[in-house]
mmCIF file of C-alpha atoms and ligand atoms in Angstrom:
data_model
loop_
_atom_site.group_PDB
_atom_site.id
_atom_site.type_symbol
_atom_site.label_atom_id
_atom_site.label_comp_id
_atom_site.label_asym_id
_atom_site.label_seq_id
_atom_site.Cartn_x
_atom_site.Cartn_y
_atom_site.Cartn_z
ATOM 1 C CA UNK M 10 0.000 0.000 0.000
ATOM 2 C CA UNK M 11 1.343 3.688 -0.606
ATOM 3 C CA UNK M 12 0.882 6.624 1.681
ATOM 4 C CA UNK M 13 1.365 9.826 -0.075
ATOM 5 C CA UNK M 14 2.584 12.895 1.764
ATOM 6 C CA UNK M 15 1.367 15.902 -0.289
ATOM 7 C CA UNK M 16 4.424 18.407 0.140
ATOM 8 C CA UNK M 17 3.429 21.279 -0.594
ATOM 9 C CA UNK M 18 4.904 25.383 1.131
ATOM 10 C CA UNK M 19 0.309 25.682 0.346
ATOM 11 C CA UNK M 20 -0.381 22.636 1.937
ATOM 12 C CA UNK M 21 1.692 23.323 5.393
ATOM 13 C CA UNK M 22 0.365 26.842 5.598
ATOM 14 C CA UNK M 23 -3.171 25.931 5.305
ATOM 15 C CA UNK M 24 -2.425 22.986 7.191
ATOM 16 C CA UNK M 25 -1.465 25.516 10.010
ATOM 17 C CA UNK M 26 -4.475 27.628 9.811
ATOM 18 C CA UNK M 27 -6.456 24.262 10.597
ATOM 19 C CA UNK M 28 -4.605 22.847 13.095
ATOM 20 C CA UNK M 29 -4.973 26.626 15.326
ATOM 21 C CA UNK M 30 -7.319 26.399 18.037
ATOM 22 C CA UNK M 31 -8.128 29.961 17.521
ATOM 23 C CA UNK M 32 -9.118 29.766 13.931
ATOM 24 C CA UNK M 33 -12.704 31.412 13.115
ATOM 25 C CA UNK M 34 -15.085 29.038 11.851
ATOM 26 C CA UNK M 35 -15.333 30.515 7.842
ATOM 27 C CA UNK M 36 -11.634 30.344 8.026
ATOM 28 C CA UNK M 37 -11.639 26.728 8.838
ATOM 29 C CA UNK M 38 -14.313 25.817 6.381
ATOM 30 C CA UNK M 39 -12.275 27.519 3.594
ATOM 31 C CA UNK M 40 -8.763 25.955 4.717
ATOM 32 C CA UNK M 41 -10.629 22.553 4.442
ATOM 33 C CA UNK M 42 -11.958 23.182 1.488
ATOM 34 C CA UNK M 43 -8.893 24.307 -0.260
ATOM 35 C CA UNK M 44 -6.824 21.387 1.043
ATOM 36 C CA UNK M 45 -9.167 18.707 0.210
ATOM 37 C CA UNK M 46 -8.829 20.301 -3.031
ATOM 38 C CA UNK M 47 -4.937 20.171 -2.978
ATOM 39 C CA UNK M 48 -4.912 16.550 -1.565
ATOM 40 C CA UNK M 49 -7.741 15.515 -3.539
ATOM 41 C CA UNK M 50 -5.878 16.914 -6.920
ATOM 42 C CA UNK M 51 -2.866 14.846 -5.764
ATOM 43 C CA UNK M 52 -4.734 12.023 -4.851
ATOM 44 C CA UNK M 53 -6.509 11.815 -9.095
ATOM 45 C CA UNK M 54 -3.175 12.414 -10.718
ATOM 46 C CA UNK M 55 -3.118 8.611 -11.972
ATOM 47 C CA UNK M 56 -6.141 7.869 -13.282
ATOM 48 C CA UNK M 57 -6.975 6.289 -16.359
ATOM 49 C CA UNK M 58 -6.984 8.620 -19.587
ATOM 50 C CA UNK M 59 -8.077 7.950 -23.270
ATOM 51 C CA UNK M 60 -7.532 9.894 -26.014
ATOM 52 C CA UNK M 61 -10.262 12.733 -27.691
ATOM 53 C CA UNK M 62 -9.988 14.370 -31.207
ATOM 54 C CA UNK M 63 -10.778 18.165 -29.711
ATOM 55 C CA UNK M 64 -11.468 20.790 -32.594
ATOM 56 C CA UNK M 65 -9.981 24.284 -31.583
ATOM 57 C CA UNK M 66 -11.152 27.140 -33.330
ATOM 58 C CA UNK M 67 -8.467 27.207 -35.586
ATOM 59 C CA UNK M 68 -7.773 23.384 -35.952
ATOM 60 C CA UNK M 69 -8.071 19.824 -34.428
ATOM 61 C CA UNK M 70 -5.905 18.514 -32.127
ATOM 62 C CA UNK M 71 -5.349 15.514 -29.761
ATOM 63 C CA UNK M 72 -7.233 15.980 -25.710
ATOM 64 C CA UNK M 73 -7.990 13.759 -23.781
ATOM 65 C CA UNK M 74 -10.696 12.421 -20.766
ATOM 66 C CA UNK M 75 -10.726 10.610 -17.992
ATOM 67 C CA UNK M 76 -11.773 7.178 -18.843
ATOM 68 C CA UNK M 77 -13.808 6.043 -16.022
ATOM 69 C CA UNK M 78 -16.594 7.898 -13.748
ATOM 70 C CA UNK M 79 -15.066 9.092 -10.370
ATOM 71 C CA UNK M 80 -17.452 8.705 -7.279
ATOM 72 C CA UNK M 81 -17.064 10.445 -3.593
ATOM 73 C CA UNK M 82 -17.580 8.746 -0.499
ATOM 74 C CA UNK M 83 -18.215 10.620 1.893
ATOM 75 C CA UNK M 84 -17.881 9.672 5.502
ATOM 76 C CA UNK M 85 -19.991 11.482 7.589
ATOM 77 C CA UNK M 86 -20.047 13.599 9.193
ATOM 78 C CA UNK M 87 -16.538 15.660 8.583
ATOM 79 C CA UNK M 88 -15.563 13.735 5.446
ATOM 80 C CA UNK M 89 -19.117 16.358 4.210
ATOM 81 C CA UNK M 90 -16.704 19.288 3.998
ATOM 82 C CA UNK M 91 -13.853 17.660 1.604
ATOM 83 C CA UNK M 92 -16.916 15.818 -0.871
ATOM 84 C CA UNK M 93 -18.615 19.230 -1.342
ATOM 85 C CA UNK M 94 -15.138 20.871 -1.957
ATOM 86 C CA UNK M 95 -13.923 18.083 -4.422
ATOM 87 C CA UNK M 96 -17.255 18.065 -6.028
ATOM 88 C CA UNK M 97 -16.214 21.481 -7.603
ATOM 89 C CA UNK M 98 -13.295 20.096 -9.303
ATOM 90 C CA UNK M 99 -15.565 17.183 -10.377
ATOM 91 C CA UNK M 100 -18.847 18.215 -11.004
ATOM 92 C CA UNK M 101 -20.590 15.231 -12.454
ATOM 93 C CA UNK M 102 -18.986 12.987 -9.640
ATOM 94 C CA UNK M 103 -22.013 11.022 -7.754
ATOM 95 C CA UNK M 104 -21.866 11.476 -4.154
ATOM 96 C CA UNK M 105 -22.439 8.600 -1.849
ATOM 97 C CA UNK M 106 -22.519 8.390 1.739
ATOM 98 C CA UNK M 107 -20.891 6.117 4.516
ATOM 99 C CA UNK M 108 -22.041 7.020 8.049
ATOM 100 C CA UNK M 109 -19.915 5.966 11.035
ATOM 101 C CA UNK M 110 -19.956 6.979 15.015
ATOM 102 C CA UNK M 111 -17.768 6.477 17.149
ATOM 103 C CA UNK M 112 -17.852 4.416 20.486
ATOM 104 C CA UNK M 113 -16.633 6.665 22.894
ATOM 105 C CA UNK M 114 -15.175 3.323 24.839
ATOM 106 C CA UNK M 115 -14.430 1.057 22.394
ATOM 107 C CA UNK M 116 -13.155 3.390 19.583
ATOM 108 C CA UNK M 117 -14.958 0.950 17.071
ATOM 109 C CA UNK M 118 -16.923 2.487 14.493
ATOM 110 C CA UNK M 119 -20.528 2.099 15.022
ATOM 111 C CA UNK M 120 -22.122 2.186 10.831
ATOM 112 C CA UNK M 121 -25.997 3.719 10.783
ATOM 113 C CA UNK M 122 -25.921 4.503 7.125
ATOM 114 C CA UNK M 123 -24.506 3.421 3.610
ATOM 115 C CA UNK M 124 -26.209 5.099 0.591
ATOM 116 C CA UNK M 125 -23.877 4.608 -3.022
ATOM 117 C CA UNK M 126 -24.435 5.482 -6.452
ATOM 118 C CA UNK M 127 -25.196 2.483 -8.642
ATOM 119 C CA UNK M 128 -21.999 1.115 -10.899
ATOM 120 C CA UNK M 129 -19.599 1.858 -8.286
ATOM 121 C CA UNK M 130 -17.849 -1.665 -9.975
ATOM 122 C CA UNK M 131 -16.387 0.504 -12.690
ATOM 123 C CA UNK M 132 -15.676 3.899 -10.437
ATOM 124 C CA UNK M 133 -13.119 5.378 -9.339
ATOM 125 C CA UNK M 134 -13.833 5.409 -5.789
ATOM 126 C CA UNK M 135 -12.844 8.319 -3.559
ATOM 127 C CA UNK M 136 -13.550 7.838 0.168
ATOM 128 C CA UNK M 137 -12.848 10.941 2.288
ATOM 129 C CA UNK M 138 -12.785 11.210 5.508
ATOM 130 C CA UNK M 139 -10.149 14.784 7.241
ATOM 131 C CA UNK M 140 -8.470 12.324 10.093
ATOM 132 C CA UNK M 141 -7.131 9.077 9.885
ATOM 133 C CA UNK M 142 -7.032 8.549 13.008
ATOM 134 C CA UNK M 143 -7.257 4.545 14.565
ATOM 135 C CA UNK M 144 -8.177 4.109 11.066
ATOM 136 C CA UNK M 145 -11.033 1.536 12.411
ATOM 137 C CA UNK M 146 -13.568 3.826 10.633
ATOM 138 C CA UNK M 147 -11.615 3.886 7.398
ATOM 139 C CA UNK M 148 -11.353 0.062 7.337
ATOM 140 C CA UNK M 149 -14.825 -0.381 7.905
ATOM 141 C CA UNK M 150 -15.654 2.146 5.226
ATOM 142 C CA UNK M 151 -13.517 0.423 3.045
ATOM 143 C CA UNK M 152 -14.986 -2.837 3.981
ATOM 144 C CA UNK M 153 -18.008 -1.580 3.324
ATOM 145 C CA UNK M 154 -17.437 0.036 -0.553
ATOM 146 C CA UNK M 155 -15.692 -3.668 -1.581
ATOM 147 C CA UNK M 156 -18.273 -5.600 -0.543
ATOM 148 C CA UNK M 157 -20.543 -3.611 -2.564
ATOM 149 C CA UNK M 158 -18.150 -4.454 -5.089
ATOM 150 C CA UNK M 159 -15.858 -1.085 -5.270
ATOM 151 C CA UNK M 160 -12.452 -2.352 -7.177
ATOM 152 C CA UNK M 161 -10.415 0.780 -7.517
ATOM 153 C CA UNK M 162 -10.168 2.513 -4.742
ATOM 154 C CA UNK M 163 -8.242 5.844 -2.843
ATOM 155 C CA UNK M 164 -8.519 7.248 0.899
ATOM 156 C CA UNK M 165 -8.085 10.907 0.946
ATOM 157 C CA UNK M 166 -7.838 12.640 4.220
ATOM 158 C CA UNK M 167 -5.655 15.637 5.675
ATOM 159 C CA UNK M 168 -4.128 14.256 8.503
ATOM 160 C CA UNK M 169 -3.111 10.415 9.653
ATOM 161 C CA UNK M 170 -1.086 9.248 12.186
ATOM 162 C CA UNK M 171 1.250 5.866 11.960
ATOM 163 C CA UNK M 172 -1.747 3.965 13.956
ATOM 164 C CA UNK M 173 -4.114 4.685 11.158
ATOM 165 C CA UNK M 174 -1.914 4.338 8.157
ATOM 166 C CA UNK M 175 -0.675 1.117 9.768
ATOM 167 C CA UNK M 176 -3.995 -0.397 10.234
ATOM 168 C CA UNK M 177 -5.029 0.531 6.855
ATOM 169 C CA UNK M 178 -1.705 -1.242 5.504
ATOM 170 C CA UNK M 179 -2.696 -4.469 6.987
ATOM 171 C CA UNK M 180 -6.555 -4.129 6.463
ATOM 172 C CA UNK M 181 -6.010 -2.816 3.024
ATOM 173 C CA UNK M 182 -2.779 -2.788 1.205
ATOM 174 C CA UNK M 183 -4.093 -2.282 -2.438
ATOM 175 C CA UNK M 184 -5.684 0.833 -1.275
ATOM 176 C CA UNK M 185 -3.362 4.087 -1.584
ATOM 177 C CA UNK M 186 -3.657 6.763 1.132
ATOM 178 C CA UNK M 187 -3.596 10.373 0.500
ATOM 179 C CA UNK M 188 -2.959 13.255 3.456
ATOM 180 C CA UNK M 189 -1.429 16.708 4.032
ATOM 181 C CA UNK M 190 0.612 15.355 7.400
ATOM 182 C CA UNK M 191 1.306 12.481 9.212
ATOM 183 C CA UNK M 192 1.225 13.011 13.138
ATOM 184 C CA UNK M 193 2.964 11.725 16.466
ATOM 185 C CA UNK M 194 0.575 9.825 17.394
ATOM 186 C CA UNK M 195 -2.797 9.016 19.293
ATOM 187 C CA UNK M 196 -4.148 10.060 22.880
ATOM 188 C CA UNK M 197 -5.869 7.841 25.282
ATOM 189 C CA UNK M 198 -9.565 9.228 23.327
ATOM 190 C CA UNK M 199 -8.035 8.376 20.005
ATOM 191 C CA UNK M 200 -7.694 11.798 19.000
ATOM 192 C CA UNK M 201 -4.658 13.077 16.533
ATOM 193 C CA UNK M 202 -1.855 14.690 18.462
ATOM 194 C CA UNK M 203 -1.287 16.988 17.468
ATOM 195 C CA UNK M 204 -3.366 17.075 14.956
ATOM 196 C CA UNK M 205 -6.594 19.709 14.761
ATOM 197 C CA UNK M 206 -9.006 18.784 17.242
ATOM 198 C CA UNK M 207 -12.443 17.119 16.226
ATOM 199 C CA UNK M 208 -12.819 17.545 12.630
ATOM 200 C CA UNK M 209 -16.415 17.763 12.295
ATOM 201 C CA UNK M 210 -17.252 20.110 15.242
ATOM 202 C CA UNK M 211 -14.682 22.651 14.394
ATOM 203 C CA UNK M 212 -16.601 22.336 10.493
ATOM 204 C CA UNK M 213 -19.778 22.778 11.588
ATOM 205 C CA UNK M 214 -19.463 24.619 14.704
ATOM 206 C CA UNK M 215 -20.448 22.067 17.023
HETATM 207 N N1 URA L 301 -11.460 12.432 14.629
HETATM 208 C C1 URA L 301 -11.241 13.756 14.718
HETATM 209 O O1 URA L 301 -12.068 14.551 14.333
HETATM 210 N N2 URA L 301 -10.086 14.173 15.250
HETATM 211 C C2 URA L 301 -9.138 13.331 15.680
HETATM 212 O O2 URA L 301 -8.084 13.773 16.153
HETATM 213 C C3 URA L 301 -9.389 11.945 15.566
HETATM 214 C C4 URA L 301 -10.555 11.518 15.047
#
């Protein structure tokens, strides 16, 4: 399995302005945005082309398209923030939707919802989800997207931790990993230190 670093001077800055306690709420919402974008772009760079004949308006010449449909996944409720930003890049991407809690004791993931677009077989599948952090929730999401017969697959999220990427390495090496950092480490509540805090409250202001 690969983990990809995206190293970026853009990436760490914005990256910072997440990771500050004292960051406004917009401010977060738009430093999310614009990294999922930045990961995300990373994240597509090998995908499958095939060739167009485009007709400029002074000639033809040789494009090109993506060859398959690309499909984000969602998990909810922070992985919300990165499909809306990504789905401005890729406008005609179907959304699905994975929805995990966690146990507060157990740090399992706890899956009330699963909701994907039909001929996810021949997709591109995006799953995105801002913290990998025991990575339980990303395994099960993954679990959940192959059994429903998801073949080529990428996790996208801004920051991991070596617990996460580790369980996602035995769980699932053919699936490549995508994030802005990688952390120390976890705390005894499984949080990312020292990563940003909880992801989805600081998003929606919760
Ligand atoms: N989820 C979060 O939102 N933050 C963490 O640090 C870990 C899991």
């Amino acid at each position: 399995m690969s983990c990809h670093i995206v190293d970026h001077p853009l990436v760490r800055a914005k990256l910072s302005v997440l990771r500050d306690a004292g960051t406004p709420l917009k401010e977060f919402r738009g430093a999310l945005h614009e990294l999922s974008l930045l990961v995300g772009y990373e994240a597509l760079r090998d995908l499958e082309e095939e060739p167009v004949r485009v007709e400029t308006p002074l000639s033809r010449c040789a494009g090109s398209r993506v060859r398959d449909p690309i499909f984000l996944i969602p998990i909810l409720r922070a992985g919300l923030g990165m499909a809306e930003a990504l789905a401005e890049l890729l406008p005609d991407a179907p959304i699905g939707h994975i929805g995990m809690f966690r146990d507060e004791i157990t740090l399992e993931p706890q899956a009330y919802y699963l909701r994907l677009p039909p001929g996810i077989e021949g997709a591109n599948v995006v799953c995105v989800d801002p913290m990998l952090a025991t990575g339980n929730s990303a395994v099960s999401a993954i679990d959940q997207l192959k059994r429903a017969g998801a073949r080529s697959l990428r996790l996208v999220c801004i920051v991991g931790c070596p617990e996460g990427v580790g369980r996602m390495r035995s769980a699932h090496p053919d699936v490549p990993i995508y994030l802005a950092a990688i952390d120390e480490g976890l705390n005894e509540r499984g949080y990312i230190v020292p990563g940003l805090g909880d992801a989805g409250d600081r998003y929606y202001g919760t």
